[in-house]
Amino acid sequence: MVRPNEEVEALLQEYADLVAITGGDAYKARAYEKAARAIGGHPTDVSRLDAKGLQEIPNVGKSIAEKVEEYLRTGRVSAVEETRAAIPAGVRELISIPTLGPKKALVLYEELHVSSVAELLDAIHEERLRDLKGFGEKTQANILHGIELLQKAGGRILLGAAMDVAEQVVAELSAVSGCERCGYAGSLRRMRETIGDIDVLVAATDSAPSMEAFCALPHTAEVIARGEKKTSIRTTKGLQVDLRVLPPDSWGAGLLYFTGSKAHNIRLREMAIRHGYKLSEYGLFHAKSGRKAVSATEEEIYAKLGLPWIPPTLREDRGEIAAALKGELPEVMQEKDIRGDLHTHTDLTDGVSCLEDMVAAAAERGYAYFAVTDHAPNLYMQRMTDEKILAQREKVRALDGKHRRMRLLHGTELNIGPEGDLDWPDEFLAGFDLCVASVHSHFNQTREELTRRLVRACENPHVAIIGHPTTRQIGKRPGIDADFDEVFAACARTGTALEINAHPERLDLGDEDILRAKRHGVKFAVNTDAHSVVHLPYMRYGVGTAQRGWLTKDDVINTWPLQKLRRFLQPGG
């Protein structure tokens, strides 16, 4: 259910971390990191490639290809197993804490004999870290926040990984004889950024064929519970999937009930009672007679309660029912409204797909425009130069018009320096069609410094979009501590858009920040930050997050026609 490429990417990244922990060759660790990223972003399923095919992937040499083949053949890599064995299990547990790197984990183990999250918490509370070099008050606060993130995540997985599993299960069950309808529900349908378990619904008169097929899915590791109406399995990756089979005429009620949220459903049940009904997963019933009123579709249930249909992404009890009653529910944007992607990378910097392939893949998505925004020179390891970016501009201009109906924009992703400074002077920036500016370093500055840094970037007339504004990586790195209300106000004042980065590991801005920023009058850009052609479909997750933030087409600049977008992108536009 997870692409083999992603499994191999995770393994190689782990090996890179293990090499770094053991004090191995830094060049070797970096080589495995590069290979991991290249394989994760490679469009072809690596399990179908031979040694020669693997070595044609950028940054994958003979030694790495052999390890990939070994993993695909046996499910393990001896070199990785040996390196794991050389590192205490406690250190590996500590590395799972966001914000705590491998070197600091090893220091804690060797100096304080800390080998678990619980022991680390005790050591912090007992102030035993105070005398360790590099473990000052701020570092300890960051570690505590990382532990909080780890505990909050629990067994939850990222939206993108859950979606891959759910769509494969739905596809398999939809083909089962007697299945009239099939779909996923729960927090996945509401496009929450992390998912605990997956709810799949089937409409069928006879539940047995669906239950049988469900238990026999190729990635089923364990049948947790099996019944006539509900069966739960655990996949080989440890994810729980629950299947419920509903009578076909109860589909709408079941879909509504199992989509949630719990708080939204409580509001609906309260409304049902006031209207003389009783609402359950089987339908909307007259309270006195018990006779079914409606149940087949969500739309007709909402209508009976005097409401328009409310999109699943809004069902969080954040005022959506009151807005619906007043006729003020927003017509949230849809993926089909997106006219182009304004933040993407190629293999000129840290992407793994070439310019031509990225442009062709964007054209296949039917975009009206597409921006290439490779990194500027101040970002570590990118080695960008004026000459390289200008040569790329010539290539972009030459490709513009090759794919009929799609225009190309040449941009860059600038690095916002510690003082809010940018990589190139204004006169050089004036040559780009658009500039995205992002924070990539110095995350631990003070709140005032980080706020001033972002505001200064907004105030540069050439900066059109602030990329992944909080810098968070879900479950791995917390967002920076800036006064974002001040940043949002600056964006509204200067006409700078805020990015909703669609990568499932970021989804930055998140929905709550979007709601706050929208109140300031900010405009947004939903972008993939794609580093490969396989990342371009991540747009759906950014759109889902934008919907959760109640955004309409008018709020999102890359739903606009090109002429209107160009006016916005112009300095002072």
Coordinates of C-alpha atoms in Angstrom, one line a residue:
M1 CA 0.0 0.0 0.0
V2 CA 3.0 2.2 0.6
R3 CA 5.1 2.6 -2.6
P4 CA 8.2 0.5 -2.6
N5 CA 10.1 3.7 -3.4
E6 CA 9.0 5.2 -0.1
E7 CA 10.0 2.1 1.9
V8 CA 13.4 2.2 0.3
E9 CA 13.7 6.0 0.9
A10 CA 12.9 5.5 4.6
L11 CA 15.5 2.7 4.9
L12 CA 18.3 4.6 3.2
Q13 CA 17.5 7.7 5.3
E14 CA 17.7 5.6 8.4
Y15 CA 21.1 4.2 7.3
A16 CA 22.3 7.8 6.7
D17 CA 21.3 8.7 10.2
L18 CA 22.9 5.5 11.6
V19 CA 26.2 6.3 9.8
A20 CA 26.1 9.9 11.3
I21 CA 25.4 8.6 14.8
T22 CA 28.3 6.2 14.7
G23 CA 30.7 8.9 13.6
G24 CA 31.0 7.5 10.1
D25 CA 32.1 9.4 7.0
A26 CA 29.9 12.5 6.7
Y27 CA 30.2 12.2 2.9
K28 CA 28.8 8.7 3.0
A29 CA 25.9 9.8 5.2
R30 CA 25.2 12.6 2.7
A31 CA 25.4 10.2 -0.2
Y32 CA 22.7 8.0 1.3
E33 CA 20.5 11.0 2.1
K34 CA 20.7 12.1 -1.6
A35 CA 20.0 8.6 -2.8
A36 CA 17.0 8.3 -0.4
R37 CA 15.5 11.5 -1.7
A38 CA 16.1 10.5 -5.4
I39 CA 14.5 7.1 -5.0
G40 CA 11.5 8.5 -3.0
G41 CA 10.9 11.0 -5.8
H42 CA 11.5 8.6 -8.7
P43 CA 8.4 8.1 -10.8
T44 CA 9.1 4.4 -11.6
D45 CA 8.4 1.7 -9.1
V46 CA 11.9 0.6 -8.0
S47 CA 10.7 -2.9 -7.3
R48 CA 10.4 -3.3 -11.1
L49 CA 14.0 -2.2 -11.8
D50 CA 17.1 -4.3 -12.2
A51 CA 20.6 -3.2 -11.0
K52 CA 21.2 -1.2 -14.2
G53 CA 17.8 0.6 -13.9
L54 CA 18.5 1.5 -10.3
Q55 CA 21.9 3.0 -11.2
E56 CA 20.2 5.2 -13.7
I57 CA 18.4 7.0 -10.8
P58 CA 20.4 10.1 -9.9
N59 CA 22.8 9.6 -6.9
V60 CA 22.3 5.8 -6.9
G61 CA 25.6 4.1 -7.4
K62 CA 26.5 0.4 -7.5
S63 CA 26.8 -0.1 -3.7
I64 CA 23.5 1.6 -3.0
A65 CA 21.8 -0.2 -5.9
E66 CA 23.0 -3.5 -4.4
K67 CA 21.5 -2.6 -1.0
V68 CA 18.2 -1.7 -2.6
E69 CA 18.1 -5.0 -4.5
E70 CA 18.9 -6.9 -1.2
Y71 CA 16.0 -5.1 0.5
L72 CA 13.5 -5.8 -2.2
R73 CA 14.6 -9.4 -2.4
T74 CA 14.8 -10.2 1.4
G75 CA 13.1 -7.4 3.2
R76 CA 16.3 -6.5 5.0
V77 CA 19.8 -5.1 4.4
S78 CA 22.7 -6.7 6.3
A79 CA 24.7 -3.5 6.4
V80 CA 21.8 -1.7 8.0
E81 CA 21.1 -4.5 10.4
E82 CA 24.8 -4.5 11.5
T83 CA 24.9 -0.8 12.0
R84 CA 21.6 -0.9 14.0
A85 CA 23.1 -3.6 16.2
A86 CA 26.1 -1.4 16.9
I87 CA 23.9 1.4 18.3
P88 CA 22.1 1.0 21.7
A89 CA 18.4 0.6 21.3
G90 CA 17.9 3.5 23.7
V91 CA 19.7 5.9 21.4
R92 CA 17.5 4.8 18.5
E93 CA 14.5 5.5 20.7
L94 CA 15.8 9.0 21.5
I95 CA 16.3 9.8 17.9
S96 CA 12.6 9.4 17.3
I97 CA 12.0 12.6 19.3
P98 CA 11.5 15.5 16.9
T99 CA 14.2 18.3 17.6
L100 CA 16.7 15.8 19.1
G101 CA 19.4 14.9 16.6
P102 CA 21.6 11.8 16.6
K103 CA 24.7 13.5 18.0
K104 CA 22.8 14.9 21.0
A105 CA 21.1 11.5 21.5
L106 CA 24.5 9.8 21.7
V107 CA 25.8 12.4 24.2
L108 CA 22.8 11.8 26.5
Y109 CA 23.3 8.0 26.3
E110 CA 27.0 8.1 27.0
E111 CA 27.1 10.9 29.6
L112 CA 23.9 10.4 31.5
H113 CA 23.1 6.8 30.5
V114 CA 19.7 8.0 29.3
S115 CA 18.2 5.3 27.0
S116 CA 14.4 6.1 26.8
V117 CA 12.0 9.0 26.5
A118 CA 10.8 8.4 30.0
E119 CA 14.4 8.6 31.4
L120 CA 15.1 11.7 29.4
L121 CA 12.0 13.4 30.9
D122 CA 13.3 12.5 34.4
A123 CA 16.8 13.8 33.6
I124 CA 15.3 17.1 32.4
H125 CA 13.1 17.5 35.4
E126 CA 15.9 16.6 37.8
E127 CA 18.1 19.3 36.0
R128 CA 20.8 16.7 35.1
L129 CA 21.2 18.2 31.6
R130 CA 22.4 21.6 32.9
D131 CA 26.1 20.7 33.0
L132 CA 26.1 19.1 29.5
K133 CA 27.6 21.3 26.8
G134 CA 25.0 22.2 24.2
F135 CA 22.0 21.5 26.4
G136 CA 21.1 24.9 27.6
E137 CA 17.6 26.1 28.7
K138 CA 16.4 26.7 25.2
T139 CA 17.6 23.2 23.9
Q140 CA 15.8 21.5 26.8
A141 CA 12.6 23.4 26.1
N142 CA 12.9 22.3 22.5
I143 CA 13.4 18.7 23.5
L144 CA 10.3 18.8 25.8
H145 CA 8.3 20.2 22.9
G146 CA 9.6 17.4 20.7
I147 CA 8.5 14.8 23.3
E148 CA 5.1 16.5 23.4
L149 CA 4.9 16.2 19.6
L150 CA 5.9 12.5 19.7
Q151 CA 3.4 11.7 22.4
K152 CA 0.6 13.6 20.7
A153 CA 1.3 11.8 17.4
G154 CA 1.0 8.4 19.1
G155 CA 0.1 5.9 16.4
R156 CA -1.1 8.5 14.0
I157 CA 0.2 8.7 10.4
L158 CA 0.4 11.4 7.8
L159 CA -2.5 12.2 5.7
G160 CA -0.8 11.1 2.4
A161 CA 0.2 7.7 3.7
A162 CA -3.3 7.0 5.1
M163 CA -4.9 8.1 1.8
D164 CA -2.7 5.7 -0.2
V165 CA -3.9 2.8 2.0
A166 CA -7.5 3.9 2.0
E167 CA -7.7 4.3 -1.8
Q168 CA -6.3 0.9 -2.4
V169 CA -8.7 -0.8 0.0
V170 CA -11.6 1.1 -1.6
A171 CA -10.5 0.0 -5.0
E172 CA -10.2 -3.6 -4.0
L173 CA -13.6 -3.7 -2.2
S174 CA -15.4 -1.8 -4.9
A175 CA -14.7 -4.8 -7.2
V176 CA -16.3 -7.3 -4.8
S177 CA -19.6 -8.9 -6.0
G178 CA -22.6 -7.2 -4.3
C179 CA -20.8 -4.0 -3.3
E180 CA -23.1 -1.2 -4.4
R181 CA -21.0 1.7 -2.9
C182 CA -17.6 2.0 -1.2
G183 CA -15.7 4.9 0.3
Y184 CA -13.6 6.1 3.2
A185 CA -14.9 8.2 6.0
G186 CA -13.6 9.5 9.4
S187 CA -10.8 12.1 9.8
L188 CA -9.4 11.0 6.4
R189 CA -12.4 12.3 4.6
R190 CA -12.2 15.5 6.7
M191 CA -8.6 15.8 5.5
R192 CA -7.0 16.0 8.9
E193 CA -3.2 16.3 8.8
T194 CA -2.7 13.1 10.7
I195 CA -4.9 10.0 10.9
G196 CA -5.3 7.5 13.7
D197 CA -7.1 4.7 11.9
I198 CA -9.0 4.4 8.6
D199 CA -12.7 4.0 8.3
V200 CA -14.0 2.3 5.2
L201 CA -17.7 1.9 4.4
V202 CA -19.4 -0.5 2.0
A203 CA -23.1 -0.5 1.0
A204 CA -24.2 -4.1 0.4
T205 CA -27.2 -6.3 1.2
D206 CA -24.9 -9.2 2.1
S207 CA -21.9 -8.3 4.1
A208 CA -20.0 -11.7 3.9
P209 CA -18.3 -11.2 0.5
S210 CA -16.9 -7.8 1.5
M211 CA -15.7 -9.1 4.9
E212 CA -14.0 -12.1 3.3
A213 CA -12.2 -9.9 0.7
F214 CA -11.2 -7.4 3.3
C215 CA -9.5 -10.0 5.5
A216 CA -7.7 -11.4 2.4
L217 CA -6.2 -8.1 1.3
P218 CA -2.5 -8.6 0.5
H219 CA -1.3 -6.2 3.1
T220 CA -3.3 -7.6 6.0
A221 CA -1.0 -8.7 8.8
E222 CA -3.7 -9.4 11.4
V223 CA -7.4 -9.6 11.7
I224 CA -8.1 -7.8 15.0
A225 CA -11.9 -8.5 15.1
R226 CA -14.3 -10.0 12.6
G227 CA -18.1 -9.6 12.7
E228 CA -21.1 -9.4 10.4
K229 CA -21.3 -5.5 10.4
K230 CA -17.7 -4.5 11.3
T231 CA -14.3 -6.0 10.8
S232 CA -10.9 -4.5 11.8
I233 CA -7.5 -5.4 10.4
R234 CA -4.0 -4.3 11.0
T235 CA -1.8 -3.8 7.9
T236 CA 1.8 -4.9 7.6
K237 CA 2.7 -1.3 8.4
G238 CA 0.8 -1.4 11.7
L239 CA -2.1 0.8 10.6
Q240 CA -5.7 -0.2 11.7
V241 CA -8.4 -0.2 9.1
D242 CA -12.0 -0.7 10.1
L243 CA -14.7 -1.9 7.6
R244 CA -18.4 -1.3 8.2
V245 CA -21.0 -2.7 5.9
L246 CA -24.2 -0.7 5.7
P247 CA -27.6 -1.5 4.1
P248 CA -27.6 0.3 0.8
D249 CA -30.5 2.6 1.7
S250 CA -28.6 3.8 4.8
W251 CA -25.5 4.9 2.9
G252 CA -26.0 8.6 3.4
A253 CA -26.7 8.4 7.1
G254 CA -23.7 6.0 7.6
L255 CA -21.4 8.2 5.7
L256 CA -22.5 11.3 7.6
Y257 CA -22.2 9.5 11.0
F258 CA -18.8 7.9 10.4
T259 CA -17.2 11.0 8.8
G260 CA -17.7 13.0 12.0
S261 CA -16.4 15.0 13.6
K262 CA -17.9 13.9 16.9
A263 CA -18.6 17.5 17.8
H264 CA -20.3 18.2 14.5
N265 CA -22.5 15.1 14.8
I266 CA -23.6 16.1 18.3
R267 CA -24.7 19.4 16.9
L268 CA -26.7 17.7 14.2
R269 CA -28.3 15.3 16.6
E270 CA -29.4 18.2 18.8
M271 CA -30.9 19.9 15.7
A272 CA -32.7 16.6 14.8
I273 CA -34.3 16.5 18.3
R274 CA -35.5 20.1 18.0
H275 CA -37.1 19.2 14.6
G276 CA -38.8 16.1 16.1
Y277 CA -36.3 13.5 14.6
K278 CA -33.8 11.1 15.9
L279 CA -30.5 10.8 13.9
S280 CA -28.3 7.6 13.8
E281 CA -26.0 5.9 11.4
Y282 CA -29.0 4.2 9.8
G283 CA -31.0 7.3 9.0
L284 CA -33.1 10.2 10.2
F285 CA -36.2 8.9 11.9
H286 CA -39.4 10.5 13.2
A287 CA -39.0 10.5 17.0
K288 CA -42.7 9.6 17.7
S289 CA -43.4 7.0 15.2
G290 CA -39.9 5.6 14.6
R291 CA -40.6 5.8 10.8
K292 CA -37.6 6.6 8.6
A293 CA -37.7 10.0 7.1
V294 CA -34.5 10.0 4.9
S295 CA -31.2 8.1 4.9
A296 CA -29.9 7.5 1.3
T297 CA -27.8 10.7 0.9
E298 CA -26.1 13.2 3.2
E299 CA -27.7 16.0 1.2
E300 CA -31.2 15.0 2.0
I301 CA -30.5 14.5 5.7
Y302 CA -29.0 18.0 5.9
A303 CA -31.9 19.4 4.0
K304 CA -34.4 17.9 6.4
L305 CA -32.6 19.7 9.2
G306 CA -32.9 23.0 7.3
L307 CA -29.2 23.0 6.2
P308 CA -27.3 23.0 3.0
W309 CA -24.8 20.1 2.5
I310 CA -21.7 20.9 4.5
P311 CA -18.4 19.8 3.0
P312 CA -16.6 17.2 5.2
T313 CA -13.5 19.4 5.5
L314 CA -15.7 22.0 7.4
R315 CA -17.3 19.5 9.9
E316 CA -15.2 20.4 13.0
D317 CA -17.8 22.4 15.0
R318 CA -16.0 25.7 14.3
G319 CA -19.1 27.6 13.4
E320 CA -20.0 25.8 10.2
I321 CA -23.6 25.0 11.3
A322 CA -24.3 28.6 12.4
A323 CA -22.9 29.9 9.1
A324 CA -25.0 27.4 7.1
L325 CA -28.2 28.5 9.0
K326 CA -27.4 32.1 8.1
G327 CA -26.6 31.3 4.4
E328 CA -23.0 32.3 5.0
L329 CA -21.3 29.0 4.5
P330 CA -18.3 29.6 2.2
E331 CA -18.1 27.9 -1.2
V332 CA -14.8 26.4 -0.5
M333 CA -12.2 26.0 -3.3
Q334 CA -11.8 22.7 -5.1
E335 CA -8.8 21.1 -6.7
K336 CA -10.3 21.7 -10.1
D337 CA -10.0 25.5 -9.3
I338 CA -6.2 25.3 -9.2
R339 CA -4.8 26.8 -12.4
G340 CA -1.1 26.3 -11.6
D341 CA 1.6 25.4 -9.1
L342 CA 3.8 28.3 -8.0
H343 CA 6.5 26.6 -5.9
T344 CA 8.5 23.7 -7.5
H345 CA 12.1 22.5 -7.8
T346 CA 14.2 20.7 -10.4
D347 CA 17.5 18.8 -10.3
L348 CA 19.3 22.1 -10.8
T349 CA 19.1 22.2 -7.0
D350 CA 17.7 19.6 -4.7
G351 CA 14.9 18.2 -6.9
V352 CA 15.3 14.8 -8.6
S353 CA 13.4 15.5 -11.9
C354 CA 14.7 17.6 -14.7
L355 CA 13.1 20.8 -15.9
E356 CA 11.6 19.2 -19.0
D357 CA 10.0 16.4 -17.1
M358 CA 8.5 18.7 -14.4
V359 CA 7.0 21.0 -17.1
A360 CA 5.6 18.0 -19.0
A361 CA 4.0 16.5 -15.9
A362 CA 2.4 19.9 -15.0
A363 CA 1.0 20.2 -18.5
E364 CA -0.6 16.7 -18.1
R365 CA -2.4 18.1 -15.1
G366 CA -4.0 20.7 -17.3
Y367 CA -2.5 23.7 -15.6
A368 CA -2.8 27.1 -17.3
Y369 CA 0.6 28.2 -15.8
F370 CA 3.5 26.6 -13.9
A371 CA 6.3 28.2 -12.0
V372 CA 9.8 26.8 -11.5
T373 CA 11.4 28.1 -8.3
D374 CA 14.7 26.5 -7.6
H375 CA 16.7 27.5 -4.5
A376 CA 18.8 30.7 -4.4
P377 CA 22.5 30.6 -3.4
N378 CA 22.4 31.1 0.4
L379 CA 20.8 27.7 1.2
Y380 CA 23.4 25.2 2.3
M381 CA 24.6 22.7 -0.2
Q382 CA 22.5 24.0 -3.2
R383 CA 25.5 25.7 -4.9
M384 CA 23.4 28.0 -7.0
T385 CA 25.1 30.8 -8.9
D386 CA 23.9 33.8 -10.9
E387 CA 25.0 32.0 -14.1
K388 CA 23.1 28.8 -13.4
I389 CA 19.8 30.6 -12.6
L390 CA 20.1 32.8 -15.7
A391 CA 20.9 29.8 -17.9
Q392 CA 17.8 28.1 -16.4
R393 CA 15.7 31.2 -17.3
E394 CA 16.8 30.8 -20.9
K395 CA 15.6 27.2 -20.9
V396 CA 12.3 28.1 -19.3
R397 CA 11.7 30.8 -21.9
A398 CA 12.5 28.3 -24.6
L399 CA 10.1 25.8 -23.2
D400 CA 7.3 28.4 -22.7
G401 CA 4.6 27.7 -25.3
K402 CA 5.9 24.1 -26.0
H403 CA 2.9 22.8 -24.1
R404 CA -0.1 24.5 -25.6
R405 CA -2.3 26.4 -23.1
M406 CA 0.3 26.4 -20.3
R407 CA 2.6 29.4 -19.7
L408 CA 5.8 29.1 -17.7
L409 CA 7.0 31.4 -15.0
H410 CA 10.6 31.6 -13.9
G411 CA 11.0 32.2 -10.2
T412 CA 13.2 31.3 -7.3
E413 CA 12.8 30.2 -3.6
L414 CA 14.8 32.7 -1.6
N415 CA 16.3 32.0 1.8
I416 CA 15.2 34.5 4.5
G417 CA 18.4 35.2 6.4
P418 CA 18.7 35.8 10.1
E419 CA 18.1 39.5 9.7
G420 CA 15.4 39.1 7.0
D421 CA 17.9 39.6 4.3
L422 CA 17.5 37.8 0.9
D423 CA 20.0 36.0 -1.4
W424 CA 20.1 38.5 -4.2
P425 CA 19.9 42.3 -4.5
D426 CA 16.7 43.9 -5.6
E427 CA 18.0 44.6 -9.1
F428 CA 18.6 40.9 -9.7
L429 CA 15.3 39.9 -8.1
A430 CA 13.5 42.2 -10.6
G431 CA 14.3 39.7 -13.4
F432 CA 12.2 36.9 -11.9
D433 CA 8.5 36.4 -12.6
L434 CA 8.0 35.6 -8.9
C435 CA 9.9 35.1 -5.7
V436 CA 9.0 32.7 -2.9
A437 CA 10.9 33.5 0.3
S438 CA 11.2 30.9 3.1
V439 CA 13.0 30.4 6.4
H440 CA 15.4 27.4 6.2
S441 CA 17.7 28.0 9.1
H442 CA 18.2 29.7 12.5
F443 CA 14.9 28.3 13.8
N444 CA 15.9 29.0 17.4
Q445 CA 16.0 32.8 17.2
T446 CA 13.9 34.7 19.8
R447 CA 10.3 35.4 19.1
E448 CA 11.0 39.0 18.3
E449 CA 13.9 38.2 16.0
L450 CA 11.9 35.6 14.0
T451 CA 8.9 38.0 13.7
R452 CA 11.0 40.9 12.5
R453 CA 12.8 38.5 10.1
L454 CA 9.5 37.4 8.4
V455 CA 8.0 40.9 8.4
R456 CA 11.1 42.3 6.7
A457 CA 10.9 39.6 4.0
C458 CA 7.2 40.6 3.5
E459 CA 8.2 44.2 3.1
N460 CA 10.6 43.4 0.2
P461 CA 8.5 44.4 -2.9
H462 CA 9.9 41.5 -5.0
V463 CA 8.7 38.8 -2.5
A464 CA 5.3 37.5 -3.7
I465 CA 4.9 34.5 -1.4
I466 CA 6.2 33.4 2.0
G467 CA 6.9 29.7 1.6
H468 CA 6.0 27.1 4.3
P469 CA 5.6 30.0 6.8
T470 CA 6.0 28.2 10.2
T471 CA 8.7 25.8 8.8
R472 CA 7.0 22.9 10.7
Q473 CA 7.5 19.3 9.7
I474 CA 4.6 17.2 11.1
G475 CA 5.8 14.9 13.9
K476 CA 9.4 15.9 13.3
R477 CA 9.9 19.6 13.8
P478 CA 7.7 22.2 15.5
G479 CA 6.9 25.5 13.9
I480 CA 9.0 28.5 14.7
D481 CA 8.0 30.7 17.6
A482 CA 7.1 34.0 15.8
D483 CA 4.2 36.4 16.4
F484 CA 2.2 35.2 13.4
D485 CA -0.6 37.7 13.9
E486 CA 2.0 40.4 13.3
V487 CA 3.3 38.5 10.3
F488 CA -0.3 38.0 8.9
A489 CA -0.9 41.7 9.3
A490 CA 2.3 42.5 7.5
C491 CA 1.3 40.2 4.6
A492 CA -2.1 41.8 4.3
R493 CA -0.5 45.3 4.4
T494 CA 2.2 44.5 1.8
G495 CA 0.1 42.2 -0.5
T496 CA 2.3 39.2 0.2
A497 CA 0.6 35.8 -0.1
L498 CA 1.1 33.0 2.4
E499 CA 1.8 29.6 1.2
I500 CA -0.2 26.5 2.1
N501 CA 2.5 24.0 1.4
A502 CA 0.8 20.8 0.2
H503 CA 3.5 18.3 1.0
P504 CA 1.9 15.9 3.5
E505 CA 4.9 16.3 5.9
R506 CA 4.3 20.1 6.0
L507 CA 0.7 21.2 5.3
D508 CA 2.0 24.6 6.3
L509 CA 0.1 26.8 7.0
G510 CA -2.2 24.5 8.9
D511 CA -5.9 25.0 9.1
E512 CA -6.1 27.0 12.3
D513 CA -3.4 29.4 11.2
I514 CA -5.2 29.8 7.8
L515 CA -8.4 30.8 9.7
R516 CA -6.4 33.4 11.7
A517 CA -4.6 34.8 8.6
K518 CA -7.9 35.0 6.6
R519 CA -9.3 37.3 9.3
H520 CA -6.4 39.7 8.6
G521 CA -7.3 39.8 4.9
V522 CA -4.4 37.7 3.7
K523 CA -4.2 36.0 0.2
F524 CA -2.9 32.5 -0.1
A525 CA -1.1 30.2 -2.6
V526 CA -1.6 26.5 -2.5
N527 CA 1.7 24.9 -3.8
T528 CA 3.3 21.5 -3.7
D529 CA 6.9 22.5 -3.2
A530 CA 7.4 19.5 -5.6
H531 CA 10.9 18.1 -5.9
S532 CA 9.8 15.4 -8.3
V533 CA 7.0 14.7 -10.8
V534 CA 5.5 12.3 -8.3
H535 CA 5.0 15.2 -5.8
L536 CA 2.8 17.3 -8.1
P537 CA -0.4 15.3 -7.1
Y538 CA 0.2 16.4 -3.5
M539 CA -1.9 19.4 -4.5
R540 CA -5.0 17.6 -3.3
Y541 CA -3.7 17.7 0.3
G542 CA -3.0 21.4 0.1
V543 CA -6.5 22.0 -1.2
G544 CA -8.0 19.9 1.6
T545 CA -6.1 22.0 4.1
A546 CA -7.3 25.2 2.4
Q547 CA -10.8 24.0 2.6
R548 CA -10.4 23.3 6.3
G549 CA -9.3 26.9 6.6
W550 CA -12.6 28.0 4.9
L551 CA -10.9 29.4 1.8
T552 CA -12.7 30.2 -1.4
K553 CA -11.3 30.7 -4.9
D554 CA -11.0 34.4 -4.3
D555 CA -8.6 33.8 -1.4
V556 CA -6.1 31.7 -3.4
I557 CA -4.0 33.5 -6.0
N558 CA -3.2 30.3 -8.1
T559 CA -6.9 29.9 -8.9
W560 CA -6.9 33.2 -10.6
P561 CA -6.5 33.8 -14.4
L562 CA -2.9 34.4 -15.4
Q563 CA -3.4 38.1 -16.2
K564 CA -4.8 38.8 -12.7
L565 CA -2.0 36.7 -11.1
R566 CA 0.7 38.6 -13.0
R567 CA -0.7 41.9 -11.6
F568 CA -0.5 40.5 -8.1
L569 CA 3.0 39.3 -8.6
Q570 CA 4.3 42.7 -9.8
P571 CA 6.1 44.7 -7.1
G572 CA 3.5 46.8 -5.5
G573 CA 0.8 44.8 -7.3

